[in-house]
């Protein structure tokens, strides 16, 4: 007969075995018949499907899974779906590289199109060599590649042991998710929260799309200040009687043709007399006013700056607040527009502009610097500097600001009342750790505009509006046509507008569809509504929303967390969840954040295969929420050792109690044997003390997990487990075997001494307790052991409670384990110092014990002697055993060395068994 318990336990291969079993048995399948108070719902982050996961994902998703498993074992039905964030720029960029294509919306769809390149990252293919394809063909390739990536993502998550209900996955590009996002947009439009506006917009010239404030990052870039002269206009000459030029210092001389004013601080005495007067722009001869504004810095450069439309976000503020004209010169492709602004009228100005038209910003700057030098209006050489420049977080080139028609959703950036409401929502939310709330509040209070949600891209959720065309074929932007909610999802670029036929598209009196798509956050911000069935499953929605937990990274508080709060507040008037658990970052060996853009990430599958999933999960769980952690394979090795110890000490417990012998007959016999063993009365002080300590661990671990502190729960459980293995198991091993040889098959039903029955019961109860305590972090090794002697899955077993342990302990002092362990350690040291086997008997010994441990050591004396192979042992108070004359020990002096001896266990008068 094959034993249920392997001869040699190993963590290798457990992932495949148990993942298959969990899937077949539906261990993590959500039971929707439960009521809301019986359900714990998790808004799991949908990872971006654009390549591969990295070890940072393993880190943060393990934190979530630990909580999910804990809540499930606490008797709650856990709603734990997984999604894929598969639309947006990262996916488009990956598709371009992977297939060697680029989207050209003017092209017609090609049936059965096959891309010119398949595989790898395609980085050797230059953008100019990418084959243009229709929008529909491009979207089809996006869907094809994301489907393959999602399979790999799911395989890795399963290997890691995420206890997700894999029947409840979703895609942010899927029809139901599109319908949810579009329905929310239409309702915001009806309430006036969604609107479109022609306004200055941060623009990525590589991707040719607008970028929201939440997607910005500053990067230090080299630059140079150019000192340029503006000649006074007639009114300035008259007022000052001077022909002296006004010098500005700028890092963007190529934007001089877009200049609309010079600006200085209102209190700057140098420029006060000039406010309201005019100067002429060099090379272009356009008169522009000198104006005051509080944001001008007297200490920066010459203290006076030019306002261009638009060089940076401060220009936008000045332009808006000072009601200045608009003279854009940059196109969506990042090149200087062909036509000069209307304000440039002179032949010389138009000729100068023609020198710049069509050039990139870099080339235009080079040329205008040459022209300024030639004209004698640039003083000295440029002064090199480094300064922060705004980038799209996924972009490679500095952002520009262009004027464009875009869609926005109100987020408090322009409405103080809404901002205050959203700050108040943040105060309602339980942030873990607490200080993450401040990041949320700082973001909300620092908003300068509403949420720009439109993107000029292709693979995403279409903005569901059309526009009527007047008799001349011009769009009526202020009269959007909207679909009914029942018609969603729609694609205005492919579907005809309501009450119109397709042949009316683009003709006077007909319609056109909105070409823009929504920002990916506009869809993922609706993840609670998508997974909970807001649109099409009101019963599920009532049982799962608002959700219980939003786990996520700290870097997307400003995006995913905030945008989700905005949408839920506007649509439902509540928070979307009760708790937000925020993970820290993974740092590389140089203490830098791991990220794909930095090229310092580690892919996780090799780690999972090398160390085992439990080991990698252990490393992740050692880091608290909100705390950055170093990538450390050493911790994974410790985790593997712990998982192996769980297997091996469990084998010992089941063998020493006789449960293993019964389980070899059948699982039912093993279950019955375990019940019989644990029912015995626990009589021995050492057994009771161990259970008293274990009761405290259960209380501490439970309180920690209730507070989302998985690290504390693991720390206390792991520490006591090693005490259990190294001290308690060694101390009771002989008593548990009750005269049988170690490893000998034990019959759990055979008569044994009360002391042996006590040990066996305590060992079994401890195993029953440790396995669930470890199960959230080490799901594979604990499930393996559970299957040896218990029915069902440990991950559906109940979390241990302290009261039965306290009852079995009967008020015992948990300190007995440490005291007995120290005594055993002193006895083993005798043999180590003598360089003899630990199996060598000690014929007699005096054990000098601290006074406060005397009672505990005496209570466990029989177990200590058995474990130490001692024939005769006298337990002596260490203080009274010290000669008062040694080191002057006495009331006047109190020698530290003697007191040290009095507080450690020592041995004297040792007689070892002679060598054979």
PDB file of C-alpha atoms in Angstrom, residues 369-643:
ATOM      1  CA  UNK A 369      19.488  80.906 -32.167  1.00  0.00           C
ATOM      2  CA  UNK A 370      21.542  81.413 -35.357  1.00  0.00           C
ATOM      3  CA  UNK A 371      19.073  84.053 -36.562  1.00  0.00           C
ATOM      4  CA  UNK A 372      19.086  85.871 -33.217  1.00  0.00           C
ATOM      5  CA  UNK A 373      22.879  85.967 -33.272  1.00  0.00           C
ATOM      6  CA  UNK A 374      22.906  87.255 -36.840  1.00  0.00           C
ATOM      7  CA  UNK A 375      20.404  89.977 -35.912  1.00  0.00           C
ATOM      8  CA  UNK A 376      22.513  91.001 -32.900  1.00  0.00           C
ATOM      9  CA  UNK A 377      19.655  90.588 -30.438  1.00  0.00           C
ATOM     10  CA  UNK A 378      21.095  87.718 -28.383  1.00  0.00           C
ATOM     11  CA  UNK A 379      23.556  88.768 -25.714  1.00  0.00           C
ATOM     12  CA  UNK A 380      26.440  86.427 -24.940  1.00  0.00           C
ATOM     13  CA  UNK A 381      26.426  82.654 -25.179  1.00  0.00           C
ATOM     14  CA  UNK A 382      23.629  80.448 -23.837  1.00  0.00           C
ATOM     15  CA  UNK A 383      24.077  79.449 -20.174  1.00  0.00           C
ATOM     16  CA  UNK A 384      23.683  75.687 -19.790  1.00  0.00           C
ATOM     17  CA  UNK A 385      21.428  74.384 -17.047  1.00  0.00           C
ATOM     18  CA  UNK A 386      19.532  71.278 -16.034  1.00  0.00           C
ATOM     19  CA  UNK A 387      15.875  71.706 -15.195  1.00  0.00           C
ATOM     20  CA  UNK A 388      12.730  69.595 -14.694  1.00  0.00           C
ATOM     21  CA  UNK A 389      10.774  69.001 -17.877  1.00  0.00           C
ATOM     22  CA  UNK A 390       7.338  67.408 -18.074  1.00  0.00           C
ATOM     23  CA  UNK A 391       6.998  64.021 -19.773  1.00  0.00           C
ATOM     24  CA  UNK A 392       4.164  61.608 -20.287  1.00  0.00           C
ATOM     25  CA  UNK A 393       5.013  58.841 -17.814  1.00  0.00           C
ATOM     26  CA  UNK A 394       5.273  56.325 -20.674  1.00  0.00           C
ATOM     27  CA  UNK A 395       6.815  58.732 -23.190  1.00  0.00           C
ATOM     28  CA  UNK A 396      10.322  59.391 -24.420  1.00  0.00           C
ATOM     29  CA  UNK A 397      10.091  63.036 -25.541  1.00  0.00           C
ATOM     30  CA  UNK A 398       9.185  66.199 -23.609  1.00  0.00           C
ATOM     31  CA  UNK A 399       5.535  67.163 -23.734  1.00  0.00           C
ATOM     32  CA  UNK A 400       4.366  70.163 -25.683  1.00  0.00           C
ATOM     33  CA  UNK A 401       1.196  72.161 -25.218  1.00  0.00           C
ATOM     34  CA  UNK A 402      -1.177  72.441 -28.150  1.00  0.00           C
ATOM     35  CA  UNK A 403      -4.675  73.811 -28.478  1.00  0.00           C
ATOM     36  CA  UNK A 404      -7.237  71.100 -29.158  1.00  0.00           C
ATOM     37  CA  UNK A 405     -10.823  70.018 -28.551  1.00  0.00           C
ATOM     38  CA  UNK A 406     -10.904  67.503 -25.709  1.00  0.00           C
ATOM     39  CA  UNK A 407     -13.359  65.820 -23.340  1.00  0.00           C
ATOM     40  CA  UNK A 408     -13.158  66.362 -19.579  1.00  0.00           C
ATOM     41  CA  UNK A 409     -14.842  65.042 -16.432  1.00  0.00           C
ATOM     42  CA  UNK A 410     -15.150  67.258 -13.375  1.00  0.00           C
ATOM     43  CA  UNK A 411     -12.795  66.177 -10.593  1.00  0.00           C
ATOM     44  CA  UNK A 412     -12.585  69.216  -8.342  1.00  0.00           C
ATOM     45  CA  UNK A 413      -9.760  70.870 -10.243  1.00  0.00           C
ATOM     46  CA  UNK A 414     -12.025  73.811 -11.109  1.00  0.00           C
ATOM     47  CA  UNK A 415     -14.740  73.417  -8.474  1.00  0.00           C
ATOM     48  CA  UNK A 416     -13.779  74.119  -4.861  1.00  0.00           C
ATOM     49  CA  UNK A 417     -16.988  72.541  -3.517  1.00  0.00           C
ATOM     50  CA  UNK A 418     -16.412  69.274  -5.399  1.00  0.00           C
ATOM     51  CA  UNK A 419     -12.775  69.298  -4.323  1.00  0.00           C
ATOM     52  CA  UNK A 420     -13.847  69.568  -0.683  1.00  0.00           C
ATOM     53  CA  UNK A 421     -16.292  66.674  -1.145  1.00  0.00           C
ATOM     54  CA  UNK A 422     -13.555  64.478  -2.599  1.00  0.00           C
ATOM     55  CA  UNK A 423     -11.165  65.363   0.231  1.00  0.00           C
ATOM     56  CA  UNK A 424     -13.923  64.373   2.645  1.00  0.00           C
ATOM     57  CA  UNK A 425     -14.309  61.044   0.833  1.00  0.00           C
ATOM     58  CA  UNK A 426     -10.609  60.448   1.418  1.00  0.00           C
ATOM     59  CA  UNK A 427     -11.123  60.975   5.148  1.00  0.00           C
ATOM     60  CA  UNK A 428     -13.864  58.314   5.120  1.00  0.00           C
ATOM     61  CA  UNK A 429     -11.575  55.773   3.475  1.00  0.00           C
ATOM     62  CA  UNK A 430      -9.433  53.537   5.697  1.00  0.00           C
ATOM     63  CA  UNK A 431      -5.960  53.888   4.197  1.00  0.00           C
ATOM     64  CA  UNK A 432      -3.422  51.217   5.140  1.00  0.00           C
ATOM     65  CA  UNK A 433      -0.937  52.563   6.079  1.00  0.00           C
ATOM     66  CA  UNK A 434      -2.611  55.720   7.363  1.00  0.00           C
ATOM     67  CA  UNK A 435      -0.063  58.164   5.978  1.00  0.00           C
ATOM     68  CA  UNK A 436      -1.080  57.303   2.398  1.00  0.00           C
ATOM     69  CA  UNK A 437      -4.179  59.444   2.932  1.00  0.00           C
ATOM     70  CA  UNK A 438      -1.932  62.510   2.888  1.00  0.00           C
ATOM     71  CA  UNK A 439      -0.760  61.636  -0.617  1.00  0.00           C
ATOM     72  CA  UNK A 440      -4.371  61.467  -1.728  1.00  0.00           C
ATOM     73  CA  UNK A 441      -5.222  64.806  -0.138  1.00  0.00           C
ATOM     74  CA  UNK A 442      -2.116  66.506  -1.553  1.00  0.00           C
ATOM     75  CA  UNK A 443      -3.062  65.319  -5.017  1.00  0.00           C
ATOM     76  CA  UNK A 444      -6.676  66.506  -4.773  1.00  0.00           C
ATOM     77  CA  UNK A 445      -5.699  69.885  -3.345  1.00  0.00           C
ATOM     78  CA  UNK A 446      -3.016  70.341  -6.004  1.00  0.00           C
ATOM     79  CA  UNK A 447      -5.264  69.813  -9.026  1.00  0.00           C
ATOM     80  CA  UNK A 448      -5.162  72.652 -11.542  1.00  0.00           C
ATOM     81  CA  UNK A 449      -7.850  71.461 -13.943  1.00  0.00           C
ATOM     82  CA  UNK A 450     -10.485  68.827 -14.577  1.00  0.00           C
ATOM     83  CA  UNK A 451      -9.736  65.262 -15.703  1.00  0.00           C
ATOM     84  CA  UNK A 452      -8.900  65.127 -19.397  1.00  0.00           C
ATOM     85  CA  UNK A 453     -10.264  61.748 -20.509  1.00  0.00           C
ATOM     86  CA  UNK A 454     -10.066  61.852 -24.327  1.00  0.00           C
ATOM     87  CA  UNK A 455      -7.162  60.279 -26.191  1.00  0.00           C
ATOM     88  CA  UNK A 456      -6.268  60.487 -29.858  1.00  0.00           C
ATOM     89  CA  UNK A 457      -5.466  56.797 -30.096  1.00  0.00           C
ATOM     90  CA  UNK A 458      -7.077  53.677 -31.501  1.00  0.00           C
ATOM     91  CA  UNK A 459      -7.313  50.736 -29.078  1.00  0.00           C
ATOM     92  CA  UNK A 460      -9.640  51.775 -26.322  1.00  0.00           C
ATOM     93  CA  UNK A 461     -13.231  52.484 -25.318  1.00  0.00           C
ATOM     94  CA  UNK A 462     -14.814  54.885 -27.834  1.00  0.00           C
ATOM     95  CA  UNK A 463     -16.354  58.088 -26.531  1.00  0.00           C
ATOM     96  CA  UNK A 464     -20.035  57.366 -27.336  1.00  0.00           C
ATOM     97  CA  UNK A 465     -21.134  60.520 -29.158  1.00  0.00           C
ATOM     98  CA  UNK A 466     -21.748  61.712 -32.697  1.00  0.00           C
ATOM     99  CA  UNK A 467     -22.120  65.256 -34.095  1.00  0.00           C
ATOM    100  CA  UNK A 468     -24.590  66.705 -36.574  1.00  0.00           C
ATOM    101  CA  UNK A 469     -23.155  68.413 -39.631  1.00  0.00           C
ATOM    102  CA  UNK A 470     -24.658  71.689 -40.756  1.00  0.00           C
ATOM    103  CA  UNK A 471     -25.557  72.472 -44.336  1.00  0.00           C
ATOM    104  CA  UNK A 472     -21.909  73.310 -45.046  1.00  0.00           C
ATOM    105  CA  UNK A 473     -20.640  70.055 -43.528  1.00  0.00           C
ATOM    106  CA  UNK A 474     -19.298  71.674 -40.318  1.00  0.00           C
ATOM    107  CA  UNK A 475     -19.712  69.728 -37.067  1.00  0.00           C
ATOM    108  CA  UNK A 476     -22.021  71.134 -34.400  1.00  0.00           C
ATOM    109  CA  UNK A 477     -19.715  70.346 -31.492  1.00  0.00           C
ATOM    110  CA  UNK A 478     -22.127  71.789 -28.935  1.00  0.00           C
ATOM    111  CA  UNK A 479     -24.923  69.404 -29.974  1.00  0.00           C
ATOM    112  CA  UNK A 480     -23.588  65.875 -29.462  1.00  0.00           C
ATOM    113  CA  UNK A 481     -25.844  62.962 -30.369  1.00  0.00           C
ATOM    114  CA  UNK A 482     -25.895  60.228 -27.736  1.00  0.00           C
ATOM    115  CA  UNK A 483     -27.086  56.606 -27.847  1.00  0.00           C
ATOM    116  CA  UNK A 484     -29.540  54.987 -25.470  1.00  0.00           C
ATOM    117  CA  UNK A 485     -28.017  53.002 -22.601  1.00  0.00           C
ATOM    118  CA  UNK A 486     -29.591  49.872 -24.037  1.00  0.00           C
ATOM    119  CA  UNK A 487     -27.603  50.264 -27.272  1.00  0.00           C
ATOM    120  CA  UNK A 488     -24.220  50.200 -25.507  1.00  0.00           C
ATOM    121  CA  UNK A 489     -21.463  49.533 -26.322  1.00  0.00           C
ATOM    122  CA  UNK A 490     -21.170  51.620 -29.473  1.00  0.00           C
ATOM    123  CA  UNK A 491     -18.328  52.692 -31.721  1.00  0.00           C
ATOM    124  CA  UNK A 492     -19.176  56.025 -33.379  1.00  0.00           C
ATOM    125  CA  UNK A 493     -16.422  55.520 -35.950  1.00  0.00           C
ATOM    126  CA  UNK A 494     -18.157  52.349 -37.171  1.00  0.00           C
ATOM    127  CA  UNK A 495     -21.782  52.628 -36.022  1.00  0.00           C
ATOM    128  CA  UNK A 496     -24.231  55.120 -37.490  1.00  0.00           C
ATOM    129  CA  UNK A 497     -25.687  57.764 -35.203  1.00  0.00           C
ATOM    130  CA  UNK A 498     -29.218  57.170 -33.880  1.00  0.00           C
ATOM    131  CA  UNK A 499     -31.859  58.094 -36.491  1.00  0.00           C
ATOM    132  CA  UNK A 500     -29.200  58.358 -39.217  1.00  0.00           C
ATOM    133  CA  UNK A 501     -28.125  55.953 -41.959  1.00  0.00           C
ATOM    134  CA  UNK A 502     -24.502  55.059 -42.597  1.00  0.00           C
ATOM    135  CA  UNK A 503     -24.568  56.792 -45.992  1.00  0.00           C
ATOM    136  CA  UNK A 504     -25.190  60.092 -44.180  1.00  0.00           C
ATOM    137  CA  UNK A 505     -21.773  59.911 -42.511  1.00  0.00           C
ATOM    138  CA  UNK A 506     -19.598  62.885 -43.433  1.00  0.00           C
ATOM    139  CA  UNK A 507     -22.099  64.622 -45.730  1.00  0.00           C
ATOM    140  CA  UNK A 508     -23.734  68.037 -45.114  1.00  0.00           C
ATOM    141  CA  UNK A 509     -26.840  67.616 -43.003  1.00  0.00           C
ATOM    142  CA  UNK A 510     -25.598  64.208 -41.858  1.00  0.00           C
ATOM    143  CA  UNK A 511     -23.279  63.257 -39.012  1.00  0.00           C
ATOM    144  CA  UNK A 512     -19.762  62.330 -38.023  1.00  0.00           C
ATOM    145  CA  UNK A 513     -18.679  60.069 -35.187  1.00  0.00           C
ATOM    146  CA  UNK A 514     -16.329  61.027 -32.367  1.00  0.00           C
ATOM    147  CA  UNK A 515     -12.916  59.603 -33.238  1.00  0.00           C
ATOM    148  CA  UNK A 516     -11.344  59.884 -29.796  1.00  0.00           C
ATOM    149  CA  UNK A 517     -11.239  57.075 -27.250  1.00  0.00           C
ATOM    150  CA  UNK A 518     -11.292  57.279 -23.473  1.00  0.00           C
ATOM    151  CA  UNK A 519      -8.190  57.385 -21.349  1.00  0.00           C
ATOM    152  CA  UNK A 520      -7.530  53.881 -19.982  1.00  0.00           C
ATOM    153  CA  UNK A 521      -8.119  55.194 -16.439  1.00  0.00           C
ATOM    154  CA  UNK A 522     -11.620  56.231 -17.483  1.00  0.00           C
ATOM    155  CA  UNK A 523     -12.393  52.527 -17.855  1.00  0.00           C
ATOM    156  CA  UNK A 524     -10.281  51.028 -15.068  1.00  0.00           C
ATOM    157  CA  UNK A 525     -11.698  53.646 -12.680  1.00  0.00           C
ATOM    158  CA  UNK A 526     -14.966  51.747 -13.156  1.00  0.00           C
ATOM    159  CA  UNK A 527     -13.483  48.392 -12.122  1.00  0.00           C
ATOM    160  CA  UNK A 528     -15.792  48.100  -9.074  1.00  0.00           C
ATOM    161  CA  UNK A 529     -18.824  48.692 -11.275  1.00  0.00           C
ATOM    162  CA  UNK A 530     -17.540  46.301 -13.955  1.00  0.00           C
ATOM    163  CA  UNK A 531     -16.829  43.361 -11.653  1.00  0.00           C
ATOM    164  CA  UNK A 532     -19.838  43.886  -9.403  1.00  0.00           C
ATOM    165  CA  UNK A 533     -22.348  43.954 -12.257  1.00  0.00           C
ATOM    166  CA  UNK A 534     -23.583  47.557 -11.960  1.00  0.00           C
ATOM    167  CA  UNK A 535     -25.028  47.607 -15.458  1.00  0.00           C
ATOM    168  CA  UNK A 536     -26.405  44.093 -15.928  1.00  0.00           C
ATOM    169  CA  UNK A 537     -26.487  42.215 -12.586  1.00  0.00           C
ATOM    170  CA  UNK A 538     -28.253  44.246  -9.879  1.00  0.00           C
ATOM    171  CA  UNK A 539     -28.390  41.269  -7.500  1.00  0.00           C
ATOM    172  CA  UNK A 540     -24.617  40.783  -7.584  1.00  0.00           C
ATOM    173  CA  UNK A 541     -24.106  44.550  -7.358  1.00  0.00           C
ATOM    174  CA  UNK A 542     -26.186  44.748  -4.189  1.00  0.00           C
ATOM    175  CA  UNK A 543     -24.094  41.979  -2.597  1.00  0.00           C
ATOM    176  CA  UNK A 544     -20.619  43.208  -3.500  1.00  0.00           C
ATOM    177  CA  UNK A 545     -20.725  47.025  -3.829  1.00  0.00           C
ATOM    178  CA  UNK A 546     -19.382  49.121  -2.192  1.00  0.00           C
ATOM    179  CA  UNK A 547     -16.474  46.724  -2.098  1.00  0.00           C
ATOM    180  CA  UNK A 548     -14.416  45.947   0.984  1.00  0.00           C
ATOM    181  CA  UNK A 549     -10.870  46.315  -0.257  1.00  0.00           C
ATOM    182  CA  UNK A 550      -8.913  48.196  -2.903  1.00  0.00           C
ATOM    183  CA  UNK A 551      -5.301  46.911  -2.950  1.00  0.00           C
ATOM    184  CA  UNK A 552      -2.897  48.880  -5.130  1.00  0.00           C
ATOM    185  CA  UNK A 553       0.476  50.550  -5.503  1.00  0.00           C
ATOM    186  CA  UNK A 554       1.327  53.927  -4.027  1.00  0.00           C
ATOM    187  CA  UNK A 555       2.261  55.386  -7.409  1.00  0.00           C
ATOM    188  CA  UNK A 556      -1.316  55.175  -8.707  1.00  0.00           C
ATOM    189  CA  UNK A 557      -3.068  56.841  -5.794  1.00  0.00           C
ATOM    190  CA  UNK A 558      -3.357  59.920  -8.002  1.00  0.00           C
ATOM    191  CA  UNK A 559      -4.717  57.941 -10.942  1.00  0.00           C
ATOM    192  CA  UNK A 560      -6.544  54.703 -10.239  1.00  0.00           C
ATOM    193  CA  UNK A 561      -7.548  55.321  -6.631  1.00  0.00           C
ATOM    194  CA  UNK A 562      -8.537  58.952  -7.067  1.00  0.00           C
ATOM    195  CA  UNK A 563     -10.352  58.455 -10.369  1.00  0.00           C
ATOM    196  CA  UNK A 564     -12.302  55.529  -8.884  1.00  0.00           C
ATOM    197  CA  UNK A 565     -13.347  57.704  -5.948  1.00  0.00           C
ATOM    198  CA  UNK A 566     -14.421  60.446  -8.373  1.00  0.00           C
ATOM    199  CA  UNK A 567     -16.589  58.119 -10.480  1.00  0.00           C
ATOM    200  CA  UNK A 568     -18.234  56.440  -7.483  1.00  0.00           C
ATOM    201  CA  UNK A 569     -18.854  59.766  -5.768  1.00  0.00           C
ATOM    202  CA  UNK A 570     -20.444  61.276  -8.871  1.00  0.00           C
ATOM    203  CA  UNK A 571     -22.500  58.211  -9.795  1.00  0.00           C
ATOM    204  CA  UNK A 572     -23.417  56.622  -6.459  1.00  0.00           C
ATOM    205  CA  UNK A 573     -22.662  59.207  -3.796  1.00  0.00           C
ATOM    206  CA  UNK A 574     -20.465  56.745  -1.846  1.00  0.00           C
ATOM    207  CA  UNK A 575     -16.915  55.479  -1.665  1.00  0.00           C
ATOM    208  CA  UNK A 576     -16.303  52.474  -3.937  1.00  0.00           C
ATOM    209  CA  UNK A 577     -14.673  50.518  -1.069  1.00  0.00           C
ATOM    210  CA  UNK A 578     -14.071  50.661   2.685  1.00  0.00           C
ATOM    211  CA  UNK A 579     -10.306  50.003   2.821  1.00  0.00           C
ATOM    212  CA  UNK A 580      -7.360  50.876   0.579  1.00  0.00           C
ATOM    213  CA  UNK A 581      -4.283  48.692   1.121  1.00  0.00           C
ATOM    214  CA  UNK A 582      -1.287  50.383  -0.487  1.00  0.00           C
ATOM    215  CA  UNK A 583       1.875  48.409  -1.207  1.00  0.00           C
ATOM    216  CA  UNK A 584       5.374  49.798  -1.331  1.00  0.00           C
ATOM    217  CA  UNK A 585       7.865  49.454  -4.161  1.00  0.00           C
ATOM    218  CA  UNK A 586      10.427  46.804  -4.939  1.00  0.00           C
ATOM    219  CA  UNK A 587      13.948  48.207  -4.963  1.00  0.00           C
ATOM    220  CA  UNK A 588      16.882  46.839  -6.911  1.00  0.00           C
ATOM    221  CA  UNK A 589      20.274  46.248  -5.239  1.00  0.00           C
ATOM    222  CA  UNK A 590      21.081  49.947  -5.797  1.00  0.00           C
ATOM    223  CA  UNK A 591      17.946  50.895  -3.801  1.00  0.00           C
ATOM    224  CA  UNK A 592      16.204  52.174  -6.944  1.00  0.00           C
ATOM    225  CA  UNK A 593      12.572  51.444  -7.709  1.00  0.00           C
ATOM    226  CA  UNK A 594      12.169  48.563 -10.126  1.00  0.00           C
ATOM    227  CA  UNK A 595      10.338  49.534 -13.308  1.00  0.00           C
ATOM    228  CA  UNK A 596      10.227  48.428 -16.915  1.00  0.00           C
ATOM    229  CA  UNK A 597      11.219  51.903 -18.086  1.00  0.00           C
ATOM    230  CA  UNK A 598      14.457  51.710 -16.066  1.00  0.00           C
ATOM    231  CA  UNK A 599      15.248  48.223 -17.338  1.00  0.00           C
ATOM    232  CA  UNK A 600      15.999  46.912 -13.840  1.00  0.00           C
ATOM    233  CA  UNK A 601      13.059  44.543 -13.380  1.00  0.00           C
ATOM    234  CA  UNK A 602      13.266  40.835 -12.650  1.00  0.00           C
ATOM    235  CA  UNK A 603      10.743  38.500 -14.263  1.00  0.00           C
ATOM    236  CA  UNK A 604       9.243  36.144 -11.700  1.00  0.00           C
ATOM    237  CA  UNK A 605       8.705  32.731 -13.311  1.00  0.00           C
ATOM    238  CA  UNK A 606      12.334  31.634 -12.943  1.00  0.00           C
ATOM    239  CA  UNK A 607      12.229  32.646  -9.263  1.00  0.00           C
ATOM    240  CA  UNK A 608       9.036  30.658  -8.703  1.00  0.00           C
ATOM    241  CA  UNK A 609      10.538  27.599 -10.348  1.00  0.00           C
ATOM    242  CA  UNK A 610      13.881  27.893  -8.544  1.00  0.00           C
ATOM    243  CA  UNK A 611      12.701  28.603  -5.011  1.00  0.00           C
ATOM    244  CA  UNK A 612       9.072  27.503  -5.124  1.00  0.00           C
ATOM    245  CA  UNK A 613       5.995  29.713  -4.999  1.00  0.00           C
ATOM    246  CA  UNK A 614       5.662  29.489  -1.208  1.00  0.00           C
ATOM    247  CA  UNK A 615       9.208  30.770  -0.836  1.00  0.00           C
ATOM    248  CA  UNK A 616       8.620  33.763  -3.113  1.00  0.00           C
ATOM    249  CA  UNK A 617       5.345  34.518  -1.348  1.00  0.00           C
ATOM    250  CA  UNK A 618       7.198  34.394   1.976  1.00  0.00           C
ATOM    251  CA  UNK A 619       9.628  37.055   0.745  1.00  0.00           C
ATOM    252  CA  UNK A 620       6.728  39.253  -0.370  1.00  0.00           C
ATOM    253  CA  UNK A 621       4.837  38.808   2.891  1.00  0.00           C
ATOM    254  CA  UNK A 622       7.877  39.888   4.924  1.00  0.00           C
ATOM    255  CA  UNK A 623       7.275  43.458   3.737  1.00  0.00           C
ATOM    256  CA  UNK A 624       4.534  45.563   5.298  1.00  0.00           C
ATOM    257  CA  UNK A 625       2.045  47.540   3.279  1.00  0.00           C
ATOM    258  CA  UNK A 626       3.386  50.919   2.215  1.00  0.00           C
ATOM    259  CA  UNK A 627       6.973  49.875   2.882  1.00  0.00           C
ATOM    260  CA  UNK A 628       9.557  49.561   0.126  1.00  0.00           C
ATOM    261  CA  UNK A 629      11.406  46.250   0.060  1.00  0.00           C
ATOM    262  CA  UNK A 630      14.658  45.168  -1.514  1.00  0.00           C
ATOM    263  CA  UNK A 631      14.639  42.330  -3.990  1.00  0.00           C
ATOM    264  CA  UNK A 632      16.251  39.573  -1.922  1.00  0.00           C
ATOM    265  CA  UNK A 633      16.657  35.972  -3.025  1.00  0.00           C
ATOM    266  CA  UNK A 634      18.174  35.272   0.386  1.00  0.00           C
ATOM    267  CA  UNK A 635      14.743  35.808   1.917  1.00  0.00           C
ATOM    268  CA  UNK A 636      13.297  33.400  -0.628  1.00  0.00           C
ATOM    269  CA  UNK A 637      15.774  30.745   0.476  1.00  0.00           C
ATOM    270  CA  UNK A 638      14.632  31.269   4.060  1.00  0.00           C
ATOM    271  CA  UNK A 639      11.049  30.924   2.883  1.00  0.00           C
ATOM    272  CA  UNK A 640      11.833  27.652   1.135  1.00  0.00           C
ATOM    273  CA  UNK A 641      13.489  26.357   4.299  1.00  0.00           C
ATOM    274  CA  UNK A 642      10.376  27.294   6.278  1.00  0.00           C
ATOM    275  CA  UNK A 643       8.074  25.517   3.824  1.00  0.00           C
TER     276      UNK A 643
END
